[in-house]
mmCIF file of C-alpha atoms in Angstrom:
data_model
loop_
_atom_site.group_PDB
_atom_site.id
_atom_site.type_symbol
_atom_site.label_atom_id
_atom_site.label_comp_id
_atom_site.label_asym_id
_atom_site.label_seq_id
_atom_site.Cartn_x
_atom_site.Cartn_y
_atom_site.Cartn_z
ATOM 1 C CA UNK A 177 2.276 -21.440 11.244
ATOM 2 C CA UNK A 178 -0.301 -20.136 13.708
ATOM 3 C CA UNK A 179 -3.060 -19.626 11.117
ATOM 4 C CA UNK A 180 -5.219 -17.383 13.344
ATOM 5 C CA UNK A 181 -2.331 -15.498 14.672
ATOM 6 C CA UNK A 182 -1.554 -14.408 11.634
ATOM 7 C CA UNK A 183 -4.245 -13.297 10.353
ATOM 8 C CA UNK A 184 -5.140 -11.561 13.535
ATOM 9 C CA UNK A 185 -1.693 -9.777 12.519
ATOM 10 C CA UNK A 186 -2.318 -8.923 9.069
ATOM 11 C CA UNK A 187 -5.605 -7.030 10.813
ATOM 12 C CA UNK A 188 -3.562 -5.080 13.432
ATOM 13 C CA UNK A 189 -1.157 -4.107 10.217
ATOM 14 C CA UNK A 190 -4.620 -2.706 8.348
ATOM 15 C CA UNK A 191 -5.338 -5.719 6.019
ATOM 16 C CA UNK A 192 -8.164 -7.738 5.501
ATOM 17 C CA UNK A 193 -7.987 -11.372 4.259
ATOM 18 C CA UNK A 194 -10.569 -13.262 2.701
ATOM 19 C CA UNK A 195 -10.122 -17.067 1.906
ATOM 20 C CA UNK A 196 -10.039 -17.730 -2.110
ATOM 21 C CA UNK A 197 -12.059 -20.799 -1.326
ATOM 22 C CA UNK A 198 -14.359 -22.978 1.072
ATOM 23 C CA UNK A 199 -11.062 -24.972 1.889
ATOM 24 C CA UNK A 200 -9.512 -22.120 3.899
ATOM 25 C CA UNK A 201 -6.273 -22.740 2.703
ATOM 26 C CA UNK A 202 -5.372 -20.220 0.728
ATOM 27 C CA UNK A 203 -6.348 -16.380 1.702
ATOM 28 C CA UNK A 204 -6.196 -13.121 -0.278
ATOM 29 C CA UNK A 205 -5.818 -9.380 0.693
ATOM 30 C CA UNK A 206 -5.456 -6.127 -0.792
ATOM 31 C CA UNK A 207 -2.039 -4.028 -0.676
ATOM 32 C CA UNK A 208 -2.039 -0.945 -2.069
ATOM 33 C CA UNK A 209 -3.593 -2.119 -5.617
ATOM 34 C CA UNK A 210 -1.647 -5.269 -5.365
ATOM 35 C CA UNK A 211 -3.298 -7.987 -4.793
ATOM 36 C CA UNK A 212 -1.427 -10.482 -2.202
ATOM 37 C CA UNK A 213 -1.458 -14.518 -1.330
ATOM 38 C CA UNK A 214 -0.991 -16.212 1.528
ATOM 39 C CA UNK A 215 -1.152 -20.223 1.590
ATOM 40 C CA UNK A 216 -2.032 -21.598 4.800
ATOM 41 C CA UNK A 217 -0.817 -24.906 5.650
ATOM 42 C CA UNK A 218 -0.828 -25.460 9.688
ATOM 43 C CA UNK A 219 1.602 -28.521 9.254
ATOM 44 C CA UNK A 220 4.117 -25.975 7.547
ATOM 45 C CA UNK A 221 6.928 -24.148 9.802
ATOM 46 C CA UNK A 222 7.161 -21.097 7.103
ATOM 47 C CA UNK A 223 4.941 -18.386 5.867
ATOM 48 C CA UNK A 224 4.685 -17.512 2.712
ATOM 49 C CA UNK A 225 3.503 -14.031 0.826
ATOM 50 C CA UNK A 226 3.128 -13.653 -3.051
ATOM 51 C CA UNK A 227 2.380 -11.490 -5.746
ATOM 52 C CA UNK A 228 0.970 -13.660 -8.564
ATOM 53 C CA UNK A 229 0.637 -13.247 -12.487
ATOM 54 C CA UNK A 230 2.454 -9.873 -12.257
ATOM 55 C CA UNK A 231 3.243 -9.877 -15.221
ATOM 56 C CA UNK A 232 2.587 -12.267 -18.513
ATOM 57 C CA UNK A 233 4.909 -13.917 -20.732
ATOM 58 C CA UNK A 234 4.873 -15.350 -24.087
ATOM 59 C CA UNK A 235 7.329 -16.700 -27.149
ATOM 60 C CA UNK A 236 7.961 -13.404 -27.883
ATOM 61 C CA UNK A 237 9.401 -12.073 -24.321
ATOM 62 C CA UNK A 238 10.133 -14.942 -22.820
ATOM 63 C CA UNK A 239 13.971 -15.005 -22.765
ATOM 64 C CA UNK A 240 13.883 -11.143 -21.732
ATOM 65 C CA UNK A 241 11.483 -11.597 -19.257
ATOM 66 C CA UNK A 242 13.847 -14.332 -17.665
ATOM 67 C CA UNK A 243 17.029 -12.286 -17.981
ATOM 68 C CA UNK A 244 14.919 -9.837 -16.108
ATOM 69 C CA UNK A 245 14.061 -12.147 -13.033
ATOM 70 C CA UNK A 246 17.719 -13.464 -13.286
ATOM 71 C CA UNK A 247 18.862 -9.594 -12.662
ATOM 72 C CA UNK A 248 15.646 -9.610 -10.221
ATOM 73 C CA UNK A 249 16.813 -12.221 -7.894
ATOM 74 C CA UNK A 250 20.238 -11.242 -7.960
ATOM 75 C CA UNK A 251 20.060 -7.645 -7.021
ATOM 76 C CA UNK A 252 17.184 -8.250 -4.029
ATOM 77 C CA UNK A 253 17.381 -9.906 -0.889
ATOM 78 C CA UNK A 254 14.731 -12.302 0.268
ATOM 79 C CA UNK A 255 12.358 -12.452 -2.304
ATOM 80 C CA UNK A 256 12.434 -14.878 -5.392
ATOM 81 C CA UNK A 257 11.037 -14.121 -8.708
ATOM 82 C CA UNK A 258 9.521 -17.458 -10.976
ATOM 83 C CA UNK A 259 7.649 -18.087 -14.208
ATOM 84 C CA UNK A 260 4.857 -20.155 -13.491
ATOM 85 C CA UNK A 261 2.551 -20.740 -16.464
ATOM 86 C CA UNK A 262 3.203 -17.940 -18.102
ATOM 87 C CA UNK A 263 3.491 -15.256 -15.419
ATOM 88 C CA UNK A 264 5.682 -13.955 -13.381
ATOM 89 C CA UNK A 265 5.299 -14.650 -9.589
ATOM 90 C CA UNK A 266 7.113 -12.821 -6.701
ATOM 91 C CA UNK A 267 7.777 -14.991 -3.616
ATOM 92 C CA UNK A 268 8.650 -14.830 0.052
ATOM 93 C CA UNK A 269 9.087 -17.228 2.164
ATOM 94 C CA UNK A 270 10.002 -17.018 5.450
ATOM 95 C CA UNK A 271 11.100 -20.264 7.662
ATOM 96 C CA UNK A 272 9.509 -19.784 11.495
ATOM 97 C CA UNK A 273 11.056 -22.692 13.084
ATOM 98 C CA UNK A 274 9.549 -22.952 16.728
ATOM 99 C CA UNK A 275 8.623 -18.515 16.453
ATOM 100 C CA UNK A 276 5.654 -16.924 14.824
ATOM 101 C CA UNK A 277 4.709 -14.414 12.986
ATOM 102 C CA UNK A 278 4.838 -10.822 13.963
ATOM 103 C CA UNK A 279 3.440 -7.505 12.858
ATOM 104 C CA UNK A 280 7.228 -6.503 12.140
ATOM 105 C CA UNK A 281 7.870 -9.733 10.420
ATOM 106 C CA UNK A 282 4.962 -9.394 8.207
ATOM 107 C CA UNK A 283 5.341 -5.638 7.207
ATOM 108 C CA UNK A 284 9.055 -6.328 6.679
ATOM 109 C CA UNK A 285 7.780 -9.000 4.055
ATOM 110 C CA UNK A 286 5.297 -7.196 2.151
ATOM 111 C CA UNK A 287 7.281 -3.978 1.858
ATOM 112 C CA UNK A 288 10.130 -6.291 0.300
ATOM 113 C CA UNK A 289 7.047 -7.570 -1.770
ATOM 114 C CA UNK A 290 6.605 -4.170 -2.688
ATOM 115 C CA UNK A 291 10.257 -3.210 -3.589
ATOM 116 C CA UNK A 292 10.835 -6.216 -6.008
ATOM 117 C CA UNK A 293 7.399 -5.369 -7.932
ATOM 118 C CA UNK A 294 8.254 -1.794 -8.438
ATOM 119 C CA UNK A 295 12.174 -2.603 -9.351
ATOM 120 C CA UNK A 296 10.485 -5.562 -11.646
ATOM 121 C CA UNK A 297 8.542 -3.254 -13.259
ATOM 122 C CA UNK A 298 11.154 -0.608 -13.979
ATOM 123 C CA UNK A 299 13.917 -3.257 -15.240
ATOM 124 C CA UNK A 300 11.121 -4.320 -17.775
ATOM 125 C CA UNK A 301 10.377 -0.476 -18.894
ATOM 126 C CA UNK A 302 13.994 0.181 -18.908
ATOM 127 C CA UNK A 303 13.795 3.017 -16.220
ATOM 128 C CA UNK A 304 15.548 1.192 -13.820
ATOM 129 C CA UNK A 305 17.822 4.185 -11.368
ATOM 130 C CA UNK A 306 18.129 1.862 -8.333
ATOM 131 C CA UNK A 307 15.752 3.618 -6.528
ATOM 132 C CA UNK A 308 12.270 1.940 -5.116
ATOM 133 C CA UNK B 203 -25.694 6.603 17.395
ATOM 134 C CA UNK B 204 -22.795 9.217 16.467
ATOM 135 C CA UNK B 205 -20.151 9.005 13.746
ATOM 136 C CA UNK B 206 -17.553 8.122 16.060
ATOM 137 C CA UNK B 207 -19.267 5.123 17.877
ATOM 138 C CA UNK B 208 -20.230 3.710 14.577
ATOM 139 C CA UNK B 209 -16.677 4.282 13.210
ATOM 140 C CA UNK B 210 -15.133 2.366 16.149
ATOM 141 C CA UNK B 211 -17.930 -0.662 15.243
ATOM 142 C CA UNK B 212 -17.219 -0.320 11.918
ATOM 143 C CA UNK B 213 -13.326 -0.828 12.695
ATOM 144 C CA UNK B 214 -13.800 -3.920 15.377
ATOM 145 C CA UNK B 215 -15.772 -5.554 12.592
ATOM 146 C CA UNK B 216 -12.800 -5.685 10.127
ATOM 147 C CA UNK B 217 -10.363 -6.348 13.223
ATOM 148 C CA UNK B 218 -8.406 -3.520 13.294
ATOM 149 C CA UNK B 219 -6.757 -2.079 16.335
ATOM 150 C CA UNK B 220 -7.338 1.245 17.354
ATOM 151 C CA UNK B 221 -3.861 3.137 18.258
ATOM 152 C CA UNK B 222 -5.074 6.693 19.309
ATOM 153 C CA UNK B 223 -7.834 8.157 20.199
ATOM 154 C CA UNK B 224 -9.140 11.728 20.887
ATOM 155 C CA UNK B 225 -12.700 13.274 21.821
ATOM 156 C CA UNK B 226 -13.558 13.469 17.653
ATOM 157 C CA UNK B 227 -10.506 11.246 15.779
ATOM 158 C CA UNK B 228 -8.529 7.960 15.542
ATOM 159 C CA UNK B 229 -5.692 6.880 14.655
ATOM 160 C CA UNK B 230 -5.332 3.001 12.940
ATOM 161 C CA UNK B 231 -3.815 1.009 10.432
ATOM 162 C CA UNK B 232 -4.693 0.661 7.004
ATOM 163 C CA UNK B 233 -2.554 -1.450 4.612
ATOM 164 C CA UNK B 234 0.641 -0.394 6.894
ATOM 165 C CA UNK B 235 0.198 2.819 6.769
ATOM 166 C CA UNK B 236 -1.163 5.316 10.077
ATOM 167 C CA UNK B 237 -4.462 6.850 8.873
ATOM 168 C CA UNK B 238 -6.291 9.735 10.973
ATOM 169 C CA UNK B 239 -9.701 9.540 10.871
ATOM 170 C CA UNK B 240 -11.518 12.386 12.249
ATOM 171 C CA UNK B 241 -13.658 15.208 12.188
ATOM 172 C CA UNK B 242 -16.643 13.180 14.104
ATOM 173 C CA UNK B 243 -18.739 15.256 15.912
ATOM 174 C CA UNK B 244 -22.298 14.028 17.694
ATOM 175 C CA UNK B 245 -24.356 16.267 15.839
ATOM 176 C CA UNK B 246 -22.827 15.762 12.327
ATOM 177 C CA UNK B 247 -22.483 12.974 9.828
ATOM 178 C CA UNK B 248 -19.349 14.363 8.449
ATOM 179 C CA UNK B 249 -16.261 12.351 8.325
ATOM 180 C CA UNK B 250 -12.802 13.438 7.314
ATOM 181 C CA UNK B 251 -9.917 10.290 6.192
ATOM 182 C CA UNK B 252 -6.186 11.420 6.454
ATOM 183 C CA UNK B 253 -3.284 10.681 5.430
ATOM 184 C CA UNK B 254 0.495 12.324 6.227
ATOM 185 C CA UNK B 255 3.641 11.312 7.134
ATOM 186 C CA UNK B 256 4.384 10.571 3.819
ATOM 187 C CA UNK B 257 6.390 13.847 2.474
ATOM 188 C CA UNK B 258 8.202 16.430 3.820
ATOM 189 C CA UNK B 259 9.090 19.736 1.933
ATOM 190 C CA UNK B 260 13.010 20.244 2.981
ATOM 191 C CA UNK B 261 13.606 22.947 0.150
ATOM 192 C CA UNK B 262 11.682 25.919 -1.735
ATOM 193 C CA UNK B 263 12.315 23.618 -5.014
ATOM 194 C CA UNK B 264 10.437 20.095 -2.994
ATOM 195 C CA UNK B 265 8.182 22.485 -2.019
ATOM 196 C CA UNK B 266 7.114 23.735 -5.642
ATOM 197 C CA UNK B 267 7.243 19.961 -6.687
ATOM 198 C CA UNK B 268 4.949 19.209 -3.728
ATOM 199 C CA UNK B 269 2.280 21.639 -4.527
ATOM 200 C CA UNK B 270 2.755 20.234 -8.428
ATOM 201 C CA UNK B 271 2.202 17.089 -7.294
ATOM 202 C CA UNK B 272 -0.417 17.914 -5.186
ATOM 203 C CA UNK B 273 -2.074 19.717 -7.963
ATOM 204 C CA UNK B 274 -1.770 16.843 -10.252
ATOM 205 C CA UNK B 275 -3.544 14.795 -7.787
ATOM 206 C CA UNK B 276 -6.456 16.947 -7.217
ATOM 207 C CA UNK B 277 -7.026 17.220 -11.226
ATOM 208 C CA UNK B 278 -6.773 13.461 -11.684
ATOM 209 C CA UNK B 279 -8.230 11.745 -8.857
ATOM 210 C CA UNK B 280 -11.752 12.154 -7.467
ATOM 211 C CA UNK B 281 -12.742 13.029 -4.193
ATOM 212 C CA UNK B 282 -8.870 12.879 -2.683
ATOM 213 C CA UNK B 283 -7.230 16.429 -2.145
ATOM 214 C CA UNK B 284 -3.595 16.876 -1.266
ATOM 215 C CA UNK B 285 -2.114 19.710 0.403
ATOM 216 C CA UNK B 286 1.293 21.148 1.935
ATOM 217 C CA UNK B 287 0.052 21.871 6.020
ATOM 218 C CA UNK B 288 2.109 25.006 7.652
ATOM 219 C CA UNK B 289 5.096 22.726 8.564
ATOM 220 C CA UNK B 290 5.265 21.617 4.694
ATOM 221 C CA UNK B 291 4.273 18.237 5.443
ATOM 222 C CA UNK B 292 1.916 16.532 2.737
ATOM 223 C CA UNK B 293 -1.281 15.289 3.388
ATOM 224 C CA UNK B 294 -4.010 13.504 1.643
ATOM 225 C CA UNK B 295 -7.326 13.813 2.853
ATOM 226 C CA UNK B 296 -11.094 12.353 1.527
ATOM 227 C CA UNK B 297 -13.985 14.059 3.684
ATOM 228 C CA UNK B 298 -17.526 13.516 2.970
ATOM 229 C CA UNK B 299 -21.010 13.316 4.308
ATOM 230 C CA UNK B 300 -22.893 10.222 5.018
ATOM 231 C CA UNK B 301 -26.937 10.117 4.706
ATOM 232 C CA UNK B 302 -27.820 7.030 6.401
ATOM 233 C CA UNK B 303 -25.669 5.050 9.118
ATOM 234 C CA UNK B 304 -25.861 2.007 6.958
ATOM 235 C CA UNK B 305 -23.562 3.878 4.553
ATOM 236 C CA UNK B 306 -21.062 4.542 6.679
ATOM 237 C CA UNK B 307 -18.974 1.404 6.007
ATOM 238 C CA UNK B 308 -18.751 1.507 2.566
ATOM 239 C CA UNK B 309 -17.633 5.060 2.053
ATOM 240 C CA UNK B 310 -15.210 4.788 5.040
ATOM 241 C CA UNK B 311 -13.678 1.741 3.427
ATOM 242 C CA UNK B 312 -13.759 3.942 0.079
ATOM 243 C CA UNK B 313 -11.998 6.900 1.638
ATOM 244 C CA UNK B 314 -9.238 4.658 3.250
ATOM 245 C CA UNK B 315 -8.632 2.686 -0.065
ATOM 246 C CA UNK B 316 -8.788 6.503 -2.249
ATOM 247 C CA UNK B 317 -5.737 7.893 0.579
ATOM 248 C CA UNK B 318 -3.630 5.010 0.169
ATOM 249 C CA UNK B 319 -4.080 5.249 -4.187
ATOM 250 C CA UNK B 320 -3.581 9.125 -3.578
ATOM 251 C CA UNK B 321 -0.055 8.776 -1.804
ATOM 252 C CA UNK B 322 1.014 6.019 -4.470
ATOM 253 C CA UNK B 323 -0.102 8.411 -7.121
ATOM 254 C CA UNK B 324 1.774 11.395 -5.537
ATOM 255 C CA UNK B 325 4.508 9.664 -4.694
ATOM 256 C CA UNK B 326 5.188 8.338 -8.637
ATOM 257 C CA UNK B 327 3.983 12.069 -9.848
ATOM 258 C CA UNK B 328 6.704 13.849 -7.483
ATOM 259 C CA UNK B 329 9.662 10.867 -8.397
ATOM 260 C CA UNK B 330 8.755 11.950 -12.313
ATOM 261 C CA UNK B 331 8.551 15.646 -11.661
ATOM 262 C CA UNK B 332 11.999 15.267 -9.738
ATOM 263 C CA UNK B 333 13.350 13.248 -12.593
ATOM 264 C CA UNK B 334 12.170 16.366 -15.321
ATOM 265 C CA UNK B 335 14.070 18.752 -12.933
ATOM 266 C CA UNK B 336 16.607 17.294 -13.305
ATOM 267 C CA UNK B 337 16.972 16.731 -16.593
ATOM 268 C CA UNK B 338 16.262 20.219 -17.274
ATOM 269 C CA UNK B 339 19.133 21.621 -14.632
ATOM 270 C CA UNK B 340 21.244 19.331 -16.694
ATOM 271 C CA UNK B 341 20.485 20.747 -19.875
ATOM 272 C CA UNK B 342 20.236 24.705 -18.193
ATOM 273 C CA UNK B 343 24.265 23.371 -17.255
ATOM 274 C CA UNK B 344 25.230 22.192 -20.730
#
């Protein structure tokens, strides 16, 4: 992935992205109150967008909460839902191959993003109506 | 310098794009969505942030819902107003004053982020007032 070109796009799209650390190799940026990732690895063909610790788990929800993501990942295209110590991730990845990354490309990720956090959210307050 | 030359500054610094532009607005990009900023006269600090594009009032029962949601806005969140225009279209607006150039950036970067958290806010107060209505037509059936 074409580090700068990306982030050039993610500027034309209204974003701002600050690196988490001196490294560089992980940035950060605001979308509408979510807070969203981006690794950065120049030797990797893919780019990647996620929502971290969206949403915590313990003893006591932990089977729910994975029936949840299982329902999750089965009713959205594209975007994977994981536990990772004891939160809930959301993940895209996208595989470039010899392309990069576009304005369209990235808008089309973070509005999926977007969709599985809010459909996340209503599956776990039991509001869910199909509609995002 | 006037507000508009320091708002186009101000926006190369963070990188972003400018998509239209007019004697006293522009027209850009913030977190995906197409944000008018305008208002920018040479012989005024004032600066008005909008938002639209967002909602459209089809119906006279989406438009009372509208101006319910809009109203709900205006109660709960500072500084942001909402308001039908004549073609029932919703918009979101933050104007203000600035005292000093050098405050420019932070209360433009303020008024973006306070749009986008208004239209999120109007949006989920509009789904919920849609939901009540419905429950109630429901009920008004049984």
């Amino acid at each position: 992935m074409n580090k700068e070109l990306t982030l050039q796009n993610l500027r034309t799209l209204g974003f701002r992205p600050v690196p988490t650390d001196s490294d560089e190799d992980l940035y950060e940026f605001e979308f509408e109150g979510l807070d969203v990732l981006m690794p950065v690895n120049p030797d990797d063909n893919c780019v990647t967008f996620l929502l971290s610790r969206v949403y915590d788990v313990n003893d006591d929800n932990r089977v729910e909460t994975m029936e949840i993501l299982l329902k999750l990942i089965s009713s959205l295209k594209y975007v994977q839902a994981s536990l990772f110590q004891d939160t809930v991730v959301l993940t895209y990845t996208h595989y470039l191959g010899d392309s990069e990354t576009t304005p369209e490309l990235i808008e089309h990720m973070l509005n999926l993003l977007s969709v599985a956090f809010v459909r996340l959210y209503s599956y776990i307050n039991g509001t869910d109506d199909n509609e995002c | 310098m006037s507000a508009k030359s320091k708002v186009l500054e101000i926006l190369s610094s963070w990188g972003f794009p400018v998509i239209e532009e007019s004697e006293s607005s522009v027209v850009l990009r913030f977190q995906m969505n197409y944000v008018s900023i305008g208002s920018m006269r040479d012989d005024s600090n004032f600066v008005s942030v909008t938002l639209s594009g967002i909602f459209h009032a089809d119906n006279d029962e989406e438009t009372f819902l509208a101006l319910r949601g809009a109203n709900d806005l205006a109660y709960r969140q500072m500084i942001v107003k909402a308001y039908l225009d004549s073609d029932l279209d919703l918009v979101i607006a933050v104007e203000f004053f600035y005292p000093e150039e050098e405050h420019l950036e932070g209360l433009l970067e303020m008024a973006l982020k306070a749009v986008v958290h208004g239209k999120k806010t109007f949006l989920d107060t509009y789904r919920s007032l849609e939901a009540q209505q419905k429950l109630l037509r429901e009920a008004e059936e049984e």
